[in-house]
XYZ file of C-alpha atoms in Angstrom:
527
model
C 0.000 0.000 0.000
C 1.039 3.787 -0.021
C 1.277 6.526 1.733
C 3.062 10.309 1.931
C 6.100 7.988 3.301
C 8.421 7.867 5.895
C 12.359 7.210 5.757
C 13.521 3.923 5.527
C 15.499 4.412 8.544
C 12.357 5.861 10.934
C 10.904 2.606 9.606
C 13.295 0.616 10.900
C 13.057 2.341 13.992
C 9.442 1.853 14.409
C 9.860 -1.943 13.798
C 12.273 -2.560 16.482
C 15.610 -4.890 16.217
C 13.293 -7.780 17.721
C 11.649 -7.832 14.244
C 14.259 -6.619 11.987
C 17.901 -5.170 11.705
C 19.303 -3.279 9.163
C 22.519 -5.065 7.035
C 23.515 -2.046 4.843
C 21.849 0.735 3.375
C 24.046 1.442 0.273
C 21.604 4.846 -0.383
C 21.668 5.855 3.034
C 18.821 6.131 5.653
C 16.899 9.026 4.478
C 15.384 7.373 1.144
C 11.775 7.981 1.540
C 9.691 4.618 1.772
C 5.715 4.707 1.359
C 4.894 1.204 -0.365
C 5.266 -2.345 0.794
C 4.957 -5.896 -1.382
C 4.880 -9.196 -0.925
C 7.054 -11.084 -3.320
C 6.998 -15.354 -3.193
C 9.090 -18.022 -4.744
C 6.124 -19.042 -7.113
C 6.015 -15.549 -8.186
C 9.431 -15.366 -9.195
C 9.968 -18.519 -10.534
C 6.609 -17.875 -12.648
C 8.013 -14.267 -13.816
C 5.140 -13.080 -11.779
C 6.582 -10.990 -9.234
C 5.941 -7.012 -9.065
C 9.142 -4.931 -9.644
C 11.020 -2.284 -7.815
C 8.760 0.108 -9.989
C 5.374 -0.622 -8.059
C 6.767 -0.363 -4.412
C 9.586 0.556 -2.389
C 10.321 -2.561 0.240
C 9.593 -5.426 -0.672
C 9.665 -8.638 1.761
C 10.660 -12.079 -0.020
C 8.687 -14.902 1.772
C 10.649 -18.400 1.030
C 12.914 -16.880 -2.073
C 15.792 -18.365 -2.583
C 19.324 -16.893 -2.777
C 19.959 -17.419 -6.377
C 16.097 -16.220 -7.281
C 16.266 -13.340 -5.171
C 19.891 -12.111 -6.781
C 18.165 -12.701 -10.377
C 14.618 -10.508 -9.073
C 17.394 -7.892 -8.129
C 19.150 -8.076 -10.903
C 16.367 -7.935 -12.815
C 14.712 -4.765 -11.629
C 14.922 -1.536 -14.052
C 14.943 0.461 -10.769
C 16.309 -0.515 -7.559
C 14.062 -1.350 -4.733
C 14.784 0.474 -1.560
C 15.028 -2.461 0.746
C 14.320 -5.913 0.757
C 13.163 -8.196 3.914
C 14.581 -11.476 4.164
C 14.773 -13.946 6.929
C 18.776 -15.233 6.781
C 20.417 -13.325 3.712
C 23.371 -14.815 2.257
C 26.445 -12.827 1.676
C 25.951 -13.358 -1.778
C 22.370 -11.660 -1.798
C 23.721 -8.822 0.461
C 26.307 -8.130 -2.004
C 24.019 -8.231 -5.259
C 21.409 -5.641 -3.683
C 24.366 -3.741 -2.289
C 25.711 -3.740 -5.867
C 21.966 -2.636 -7.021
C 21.817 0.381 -4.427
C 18.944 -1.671 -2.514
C 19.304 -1.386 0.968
C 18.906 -5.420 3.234
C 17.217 -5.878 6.154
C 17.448 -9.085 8.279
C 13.987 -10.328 9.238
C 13.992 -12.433 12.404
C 13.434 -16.241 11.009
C 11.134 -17.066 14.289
C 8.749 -13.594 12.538
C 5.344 -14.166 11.236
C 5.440 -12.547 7.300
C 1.956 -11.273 8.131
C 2.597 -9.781 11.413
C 5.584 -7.446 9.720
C 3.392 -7.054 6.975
C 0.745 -5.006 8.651
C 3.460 -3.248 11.182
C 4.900 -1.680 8.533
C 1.518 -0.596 6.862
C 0.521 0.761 10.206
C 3.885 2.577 10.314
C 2.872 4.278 6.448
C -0.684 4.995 7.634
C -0.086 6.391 11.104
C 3.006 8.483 9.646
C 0.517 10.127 7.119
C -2.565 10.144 9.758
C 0.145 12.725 12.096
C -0.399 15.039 9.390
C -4.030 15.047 9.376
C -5.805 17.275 11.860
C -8.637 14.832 11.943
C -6.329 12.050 13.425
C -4.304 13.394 16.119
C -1.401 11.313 18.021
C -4.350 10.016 20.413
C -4.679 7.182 18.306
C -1.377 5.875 18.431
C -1.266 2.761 20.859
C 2.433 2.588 19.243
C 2.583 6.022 20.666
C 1.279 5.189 23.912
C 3.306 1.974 24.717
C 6.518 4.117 24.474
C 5.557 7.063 26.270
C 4.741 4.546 29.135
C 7.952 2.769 28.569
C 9.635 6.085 28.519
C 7.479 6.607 32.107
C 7.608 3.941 34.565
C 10.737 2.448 32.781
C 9.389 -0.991 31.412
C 9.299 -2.322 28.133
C 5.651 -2.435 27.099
C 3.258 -4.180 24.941
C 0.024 -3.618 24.060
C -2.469 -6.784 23.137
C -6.122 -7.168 22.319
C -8.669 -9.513 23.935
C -6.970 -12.949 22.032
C -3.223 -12.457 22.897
C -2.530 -10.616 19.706
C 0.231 -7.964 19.810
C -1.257 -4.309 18.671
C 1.750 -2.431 19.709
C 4.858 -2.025 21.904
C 7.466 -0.069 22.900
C 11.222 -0.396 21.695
C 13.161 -3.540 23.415
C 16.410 -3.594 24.860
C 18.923 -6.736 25.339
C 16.710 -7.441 28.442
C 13.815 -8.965 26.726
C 12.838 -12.373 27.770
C 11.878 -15.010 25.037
C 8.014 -14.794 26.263
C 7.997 -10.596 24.695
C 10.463 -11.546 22.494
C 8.208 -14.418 21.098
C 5.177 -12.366 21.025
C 6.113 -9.502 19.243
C 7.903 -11.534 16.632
C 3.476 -13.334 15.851
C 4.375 -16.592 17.713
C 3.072 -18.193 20.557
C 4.311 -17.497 23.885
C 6.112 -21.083 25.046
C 3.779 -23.319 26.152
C 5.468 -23.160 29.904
C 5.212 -20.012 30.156
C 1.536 -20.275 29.023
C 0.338 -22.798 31.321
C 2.315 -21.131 34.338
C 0.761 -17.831 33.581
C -2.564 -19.799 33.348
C -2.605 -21.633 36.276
C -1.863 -18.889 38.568
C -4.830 -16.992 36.988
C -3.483 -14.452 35.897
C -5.878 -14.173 32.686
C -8.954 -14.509 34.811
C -7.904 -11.613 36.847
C -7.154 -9.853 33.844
C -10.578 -10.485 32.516
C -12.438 -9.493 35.843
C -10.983 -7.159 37.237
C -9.640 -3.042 36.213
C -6.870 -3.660 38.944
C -3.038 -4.091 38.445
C -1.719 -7.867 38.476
C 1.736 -8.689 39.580
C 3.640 -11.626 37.412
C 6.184 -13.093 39.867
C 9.541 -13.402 38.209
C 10.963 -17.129 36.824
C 14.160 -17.337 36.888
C 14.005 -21.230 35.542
C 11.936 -20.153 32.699
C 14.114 -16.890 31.917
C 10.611 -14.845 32.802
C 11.240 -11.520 34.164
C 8.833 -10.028 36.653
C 6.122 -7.941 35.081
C 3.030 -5.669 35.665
C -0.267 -6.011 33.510
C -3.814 -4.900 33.729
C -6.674 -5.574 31.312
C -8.382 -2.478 29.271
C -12.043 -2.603 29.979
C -14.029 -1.003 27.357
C -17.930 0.374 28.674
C -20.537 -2.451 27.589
C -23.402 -0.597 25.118
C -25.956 -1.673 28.237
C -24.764 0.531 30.972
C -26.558 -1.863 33.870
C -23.563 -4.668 31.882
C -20.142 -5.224 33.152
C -17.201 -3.273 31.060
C -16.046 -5.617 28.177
C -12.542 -7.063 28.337
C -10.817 -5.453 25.166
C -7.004 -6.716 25.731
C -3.682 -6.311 28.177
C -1.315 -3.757 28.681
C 1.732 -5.861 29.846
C 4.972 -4.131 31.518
C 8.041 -6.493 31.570
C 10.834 -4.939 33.591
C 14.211 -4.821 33.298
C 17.371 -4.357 35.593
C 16.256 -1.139 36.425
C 13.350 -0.779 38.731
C 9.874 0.253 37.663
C 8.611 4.230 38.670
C 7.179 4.266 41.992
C 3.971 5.466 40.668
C 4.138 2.590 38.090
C 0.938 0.719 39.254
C -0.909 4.224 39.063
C 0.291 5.165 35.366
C -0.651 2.421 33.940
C -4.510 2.131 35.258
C -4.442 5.801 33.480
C -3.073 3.750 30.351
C -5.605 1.487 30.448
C -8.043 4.003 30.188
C -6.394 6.047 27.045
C -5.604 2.348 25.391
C -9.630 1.259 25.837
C -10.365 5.312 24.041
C -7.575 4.678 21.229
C -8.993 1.251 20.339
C -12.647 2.522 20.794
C -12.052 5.130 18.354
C -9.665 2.794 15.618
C -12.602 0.194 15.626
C -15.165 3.121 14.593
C -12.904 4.501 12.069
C -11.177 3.749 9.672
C -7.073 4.556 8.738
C -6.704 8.247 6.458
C -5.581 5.394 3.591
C -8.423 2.752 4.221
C -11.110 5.846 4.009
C -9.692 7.036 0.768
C -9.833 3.577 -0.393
C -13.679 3.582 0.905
C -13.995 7.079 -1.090
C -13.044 5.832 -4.178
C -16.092 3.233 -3.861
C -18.528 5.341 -2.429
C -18.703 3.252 1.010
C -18.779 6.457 2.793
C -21.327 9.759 2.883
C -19.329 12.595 1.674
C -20.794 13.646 -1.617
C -18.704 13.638 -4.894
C -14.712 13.347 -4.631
C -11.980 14.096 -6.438
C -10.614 10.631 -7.725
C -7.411 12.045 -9.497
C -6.450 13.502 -6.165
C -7.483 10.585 -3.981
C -5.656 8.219 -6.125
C -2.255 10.681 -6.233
C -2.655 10.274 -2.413
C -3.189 6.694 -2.892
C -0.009 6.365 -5.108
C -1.912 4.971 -7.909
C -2.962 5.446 -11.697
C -6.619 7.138 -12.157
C -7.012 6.259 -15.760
C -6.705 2.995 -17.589
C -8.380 -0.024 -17.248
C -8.929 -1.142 -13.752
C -10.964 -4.119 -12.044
C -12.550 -4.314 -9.226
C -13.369 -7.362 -7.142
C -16.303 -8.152 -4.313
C -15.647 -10.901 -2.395
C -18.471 -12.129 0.553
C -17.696 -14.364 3.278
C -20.119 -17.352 4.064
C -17.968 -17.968 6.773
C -17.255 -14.956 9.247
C -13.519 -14.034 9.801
C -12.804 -11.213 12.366
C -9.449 -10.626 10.196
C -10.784 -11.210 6.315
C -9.854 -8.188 5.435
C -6.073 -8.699 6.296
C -5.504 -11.665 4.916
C -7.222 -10.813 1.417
C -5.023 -7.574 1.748
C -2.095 -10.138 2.060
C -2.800 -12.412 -1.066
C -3.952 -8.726 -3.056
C -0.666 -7.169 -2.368
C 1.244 -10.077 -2.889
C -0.334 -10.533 -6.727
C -0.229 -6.678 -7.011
C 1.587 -3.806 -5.142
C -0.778 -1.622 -5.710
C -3.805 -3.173 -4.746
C -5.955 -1.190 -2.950
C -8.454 -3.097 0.205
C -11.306 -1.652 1.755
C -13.866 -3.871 3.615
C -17.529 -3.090 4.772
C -19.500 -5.771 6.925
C -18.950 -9.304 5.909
C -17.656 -8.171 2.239
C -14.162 -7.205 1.388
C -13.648 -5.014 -1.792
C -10.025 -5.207 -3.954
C -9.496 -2.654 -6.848
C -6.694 -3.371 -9.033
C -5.941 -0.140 -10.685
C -4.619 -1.420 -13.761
C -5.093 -5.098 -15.410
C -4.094 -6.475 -18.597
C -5.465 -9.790 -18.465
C -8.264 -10.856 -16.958
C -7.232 -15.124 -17.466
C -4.895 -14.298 -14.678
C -7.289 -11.994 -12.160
C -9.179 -15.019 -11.836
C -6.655 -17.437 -11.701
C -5.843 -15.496 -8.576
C -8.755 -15.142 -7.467
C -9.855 -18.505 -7.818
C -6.574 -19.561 -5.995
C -6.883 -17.146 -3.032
C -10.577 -18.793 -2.114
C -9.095 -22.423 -2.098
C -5.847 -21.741 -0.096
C -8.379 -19.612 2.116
C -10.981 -22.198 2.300
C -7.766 -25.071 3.030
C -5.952 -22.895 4.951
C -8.550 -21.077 7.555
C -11.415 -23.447 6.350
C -13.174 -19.999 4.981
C -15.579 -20.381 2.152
C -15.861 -17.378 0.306
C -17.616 -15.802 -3.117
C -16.237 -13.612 -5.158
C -17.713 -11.301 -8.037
C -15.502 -9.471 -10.988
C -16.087 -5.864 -12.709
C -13.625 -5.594 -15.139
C -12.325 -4.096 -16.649
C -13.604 -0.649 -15.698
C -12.103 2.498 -17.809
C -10.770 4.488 -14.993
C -11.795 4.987 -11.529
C -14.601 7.254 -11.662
C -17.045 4.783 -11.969
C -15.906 2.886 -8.768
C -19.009 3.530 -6.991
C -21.565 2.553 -9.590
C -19.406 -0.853 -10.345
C -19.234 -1.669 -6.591
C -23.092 -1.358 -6.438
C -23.459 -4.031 -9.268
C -20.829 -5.880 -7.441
C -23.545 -5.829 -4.568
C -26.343 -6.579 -6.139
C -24.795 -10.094 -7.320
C -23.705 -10.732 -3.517
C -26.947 -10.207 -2.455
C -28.652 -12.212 -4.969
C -25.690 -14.787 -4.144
C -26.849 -14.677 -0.496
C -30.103 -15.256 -1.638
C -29.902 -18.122 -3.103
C -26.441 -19.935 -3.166
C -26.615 -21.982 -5.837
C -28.017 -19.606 -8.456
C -24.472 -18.351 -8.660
C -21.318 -19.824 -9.119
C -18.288 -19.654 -6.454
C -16.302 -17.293 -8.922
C -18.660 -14.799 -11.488
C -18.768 -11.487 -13.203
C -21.447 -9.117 -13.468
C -21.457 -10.062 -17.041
C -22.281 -13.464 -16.378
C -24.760 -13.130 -13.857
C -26.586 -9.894 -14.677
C -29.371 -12.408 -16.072
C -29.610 -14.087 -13.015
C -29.390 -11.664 -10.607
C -32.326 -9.673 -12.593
C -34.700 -11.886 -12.786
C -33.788 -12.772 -9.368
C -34.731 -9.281 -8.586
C -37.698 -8.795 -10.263
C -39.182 -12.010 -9.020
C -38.669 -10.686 -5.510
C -40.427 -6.975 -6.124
C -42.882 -8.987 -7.630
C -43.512 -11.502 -4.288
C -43.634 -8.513 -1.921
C -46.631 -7.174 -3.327
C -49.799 -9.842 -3.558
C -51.036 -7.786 -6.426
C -48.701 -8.674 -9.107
C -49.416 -12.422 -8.415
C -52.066 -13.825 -10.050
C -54.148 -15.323 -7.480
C -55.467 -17.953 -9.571
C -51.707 -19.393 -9.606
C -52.113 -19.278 -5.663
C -55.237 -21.693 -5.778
C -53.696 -24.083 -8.771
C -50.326 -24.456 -6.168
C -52.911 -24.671 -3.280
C -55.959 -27.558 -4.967
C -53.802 -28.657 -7.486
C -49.771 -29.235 -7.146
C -49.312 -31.691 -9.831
C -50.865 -29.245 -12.384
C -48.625 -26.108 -10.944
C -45.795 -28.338 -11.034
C -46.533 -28.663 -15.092
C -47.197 -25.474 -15.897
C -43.751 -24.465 -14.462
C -42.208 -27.197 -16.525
C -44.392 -26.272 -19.642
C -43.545 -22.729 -19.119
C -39.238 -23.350 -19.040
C -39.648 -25.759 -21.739
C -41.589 -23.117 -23.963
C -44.281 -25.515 -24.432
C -41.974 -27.932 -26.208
C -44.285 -30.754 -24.609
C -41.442 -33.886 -24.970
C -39.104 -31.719 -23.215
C -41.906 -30.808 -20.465
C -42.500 -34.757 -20.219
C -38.811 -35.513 -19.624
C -38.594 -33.191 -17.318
C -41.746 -34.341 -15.140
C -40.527 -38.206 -16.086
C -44.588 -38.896 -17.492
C -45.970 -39.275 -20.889
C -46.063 -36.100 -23.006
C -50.003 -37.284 -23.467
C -50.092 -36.654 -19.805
C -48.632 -32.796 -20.198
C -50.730 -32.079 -22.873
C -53.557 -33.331 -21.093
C -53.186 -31.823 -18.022
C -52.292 -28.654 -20.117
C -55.436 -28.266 -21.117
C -57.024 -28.967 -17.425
C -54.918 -25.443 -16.747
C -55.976 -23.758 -19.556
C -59.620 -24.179 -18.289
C -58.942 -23.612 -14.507
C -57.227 -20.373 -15.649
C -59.670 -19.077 -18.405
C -56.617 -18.632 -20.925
C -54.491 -19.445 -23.017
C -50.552 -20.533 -22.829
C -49.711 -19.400 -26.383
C -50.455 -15.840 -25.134
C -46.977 -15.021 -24.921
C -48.028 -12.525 -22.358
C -50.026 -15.066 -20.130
C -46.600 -17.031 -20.124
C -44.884 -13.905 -18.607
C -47.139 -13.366 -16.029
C -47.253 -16.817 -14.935
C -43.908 -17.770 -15.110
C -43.395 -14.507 -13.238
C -46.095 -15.508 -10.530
C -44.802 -19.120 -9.819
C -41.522 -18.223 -9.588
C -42.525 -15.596 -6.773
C -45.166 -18.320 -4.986
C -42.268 -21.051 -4.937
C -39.675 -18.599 -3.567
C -42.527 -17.778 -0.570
C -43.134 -21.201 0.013
């Protein structure tokens, strides 16, 4: 993604040696940085990969040594940096060669977790020059201002363990903050100690400071943690348990007034998260602009997408996809498998439906090769099952809004009814579908545009409703009616005639057939 950008070495700063260390910057420190990609082996074996000329860092997940010298060496432009977990001498020297700058990415570090760290360094960097986001929204900024306080190294976690932020670490970091910041599991010891002493039930319960003893055999230093309790929406309900604030300390002591800072913490972490959850990052909004997810009025898409660091004209596609299965963290990890097939794809998410605009695509074969590829390692993966609809391509981005509407109305004819619509579609392909789909359903939630002789043929006579519906799709071929019912076609034309009668008309009116077919459809969907 992009932003206004920060320096590579205020970056590296922000990510902390426990995450990543800088090898050499051949270009220096101050290069600004604003973009991040994801860039696999399949990618690069497959010619695939994005180059140095659609973002700035890049992070190579599983590359080898000789594929990642011949990306590097393959690159018009040099990157700024690459991310690599254990580079060889041999890659250091090739980038150094290129002018890219190396950074060594802690092997034991999750790809995702430094994936969205640095993101949230590019976003929060540009949100400090917005008045409409000031610094009180930075738990990053909070955990080292209390670090910098009561003299602990801090980190800041929601409600399931997960690390949102911490403060920088120092040589004295035990393995269990070490482990945590880096996306991995605390060590099971350490777990089931911390457990059985209760610690996360007191957490949970209670607004008060906990001490965690030290343990020397499991190289656990003592620490201080309290839980942030967020205001339930029924005042006469408990405060909700929204994460941890834990302290670890080091050889120097913690502040005196160490147990009292941090309740006030608490209280500014439960605000910051309060207010993140009901809005949106400056770049996620601008992404929601650009669809028209958000009031506003009209906006200017050349300057929204020059903020974005992306192309306004050309042809673009955008993709809806809707989860049947509810994931608190879709969003991410569709922004993960986006970025890593383009740089410069652009998420934005609303409810249960995640939205992915690719400003510029040549060939569709491969959008949906991706696409189709993304829902099976999600649905293997995370066991998520998920549906996805394609507008493309789309000449320019000014018509975002109108082509995510569309995108909608397949979802929610998709939702509907699940197997009118197959797992991977475009509006193309389904506007047929998800018309009739609509009329049909105007036309059941008003009793007047149903005849209401079809409702007493479906309610005295089944068998003959049943044929006219199959007389009706077959166009009154009767043979294929008869298939179709598995009787005689001296039976259909028989019982044809019993409808014509009960009806007073006449199914060669090719208006009568309309009507009717219109009519069942909307009794059949009722029933």
């Amino acid at each position: 993604m992009r932003s206004t950008g920060v320096g590579l070495g205020q970056l590296l700063l922000a990510l902390d040696t426990t995450v990543a260390s800088l090898i050499e910057a051949p270009r220096g420190l101050d290069l600004p940085v604003a973009s991040a990609a994801l860039v696999d082996s399949d990618d690069v074996r497959l010619g695939l990969a994005t180059g140095a000329d659609s973002a700035d860092v890049f992070f190579l997940l599983g590359v080898g040594d000789d594929e990642a010298q011949r990306w590097i060496e393959r690159q018009p432009s040099p990157a700024v940096a690459v991310f690599a977990k254990k580079p060889s001498d041999a890659l250091v020297a090739r980038a150094i060669a290129a002018g890219t700058a190396v950074v060594a990415v802690d092997p034991r570090a999750r790809w995702e977790r430094l994936y969205r760290l640095v993101n949230h360094v590019f976003e929060h960097h540009g949100d400090r020059g917005d008045p409409r986001y000031d610094s009180g929204t930075d738990l990053f900024g909070l955990a080292q201002s209390l670090a910098d306080r009561i003299h602990g190294m801090v980190s800041i976690e929601d409600e399931q363990s997960h690390v949102l932020a911490y403060s920088a670490s120092n040589d004295e970091a035990d393995e269990l903050r070490r482990l945590s910041i880096l996306g991995r599991a605390g060590p099971p010891e350490h777990l089931k100690w911390i457990a059985q002493w209760g610690i996360f039930d007191a957490l949970r319960a209670s607004e008060d400071v906990v001490r965690v003893a030290e343990r020397p055999e499991l190289g656990l230093r003592p620490r201080l943690a309290i839980g942030i309790h967020q205001p339930a929406v029924d005042a006469r309900r408990a405060p909700v348990f929204a994460g941890t604030i834990w302290v670890q300390q080091g050889s120097r002591p913690l502040a005196d007034d160490a147990e009292e800072v941090l309740r006030g913490a608490a209280v500014l972490a439960a605000r910051i998260m309060s207010r993140l959850a009901a809005r949106p990052s400056t770049h996620a909004l601008r992404a929601q602009q650009l669809l028209g997810l958000v009031d506003g009025g009209p906006v200017d898409v050349v300057a929204i997408a020059g903020e974005l660091g992306i192309v306004a004209d050309g042809n673009a596609a955008l993709i809806g996809f809707d989860a049947i299965d509810r994931h608190a963290r879709l969003p991410d990890v569709l922004a993960l498998s986006a970025n890593a097939f383009r740089a410069d794809a652009q998420v934005a998410a609303r409810g249960s439906r995640v939205y992915v605009l690719l400003p510029q695509i040549a060939k569709i074969g491969s959008l949906t090769s991706w696409i189709r590829g993304t829902i099976a390692a999600l649905r293997s993966e995370l066991g998520l099952r998920l549906r996805a609809v394609i507008a493309a391509p789309l000449t320019g981005l000014a018509g975002l809004p109108a082509a995510r509407a569309e995108v909608d109305r397949v979802l929610d004819s998709a939702g509907r009814h699940p197997d009118s619509i197959g797992e991977v579609t475009s509006l193309a392909e389904a506007r047929t579908t998800v018309l009739l789909d609509e009329i049909v359903t105007m036309v059941g939630a008003d009793e007047r545009f149903v005849d209401p002789r079809l409702r007493d043929l479906q309610a005295h006579h089944p068998v003959l409703a049943q044929t006219l519906r199959a007389h009706l799709d077959s166009f009154g071929d009767v043979g294929a009616a008869a298939q179709q019912l598995h009787v005689h076609p001296n039976t259909v034309r028989y019982r044809a005639r019993r409808i014509e009668k009960l009806l007073s008309t006449s199914l060669a009116d090719p208006d009568v057939r309309l009507v009717l077919s219109l009519g069942l459809r909307a009794i059949e969907r009722s029933g």
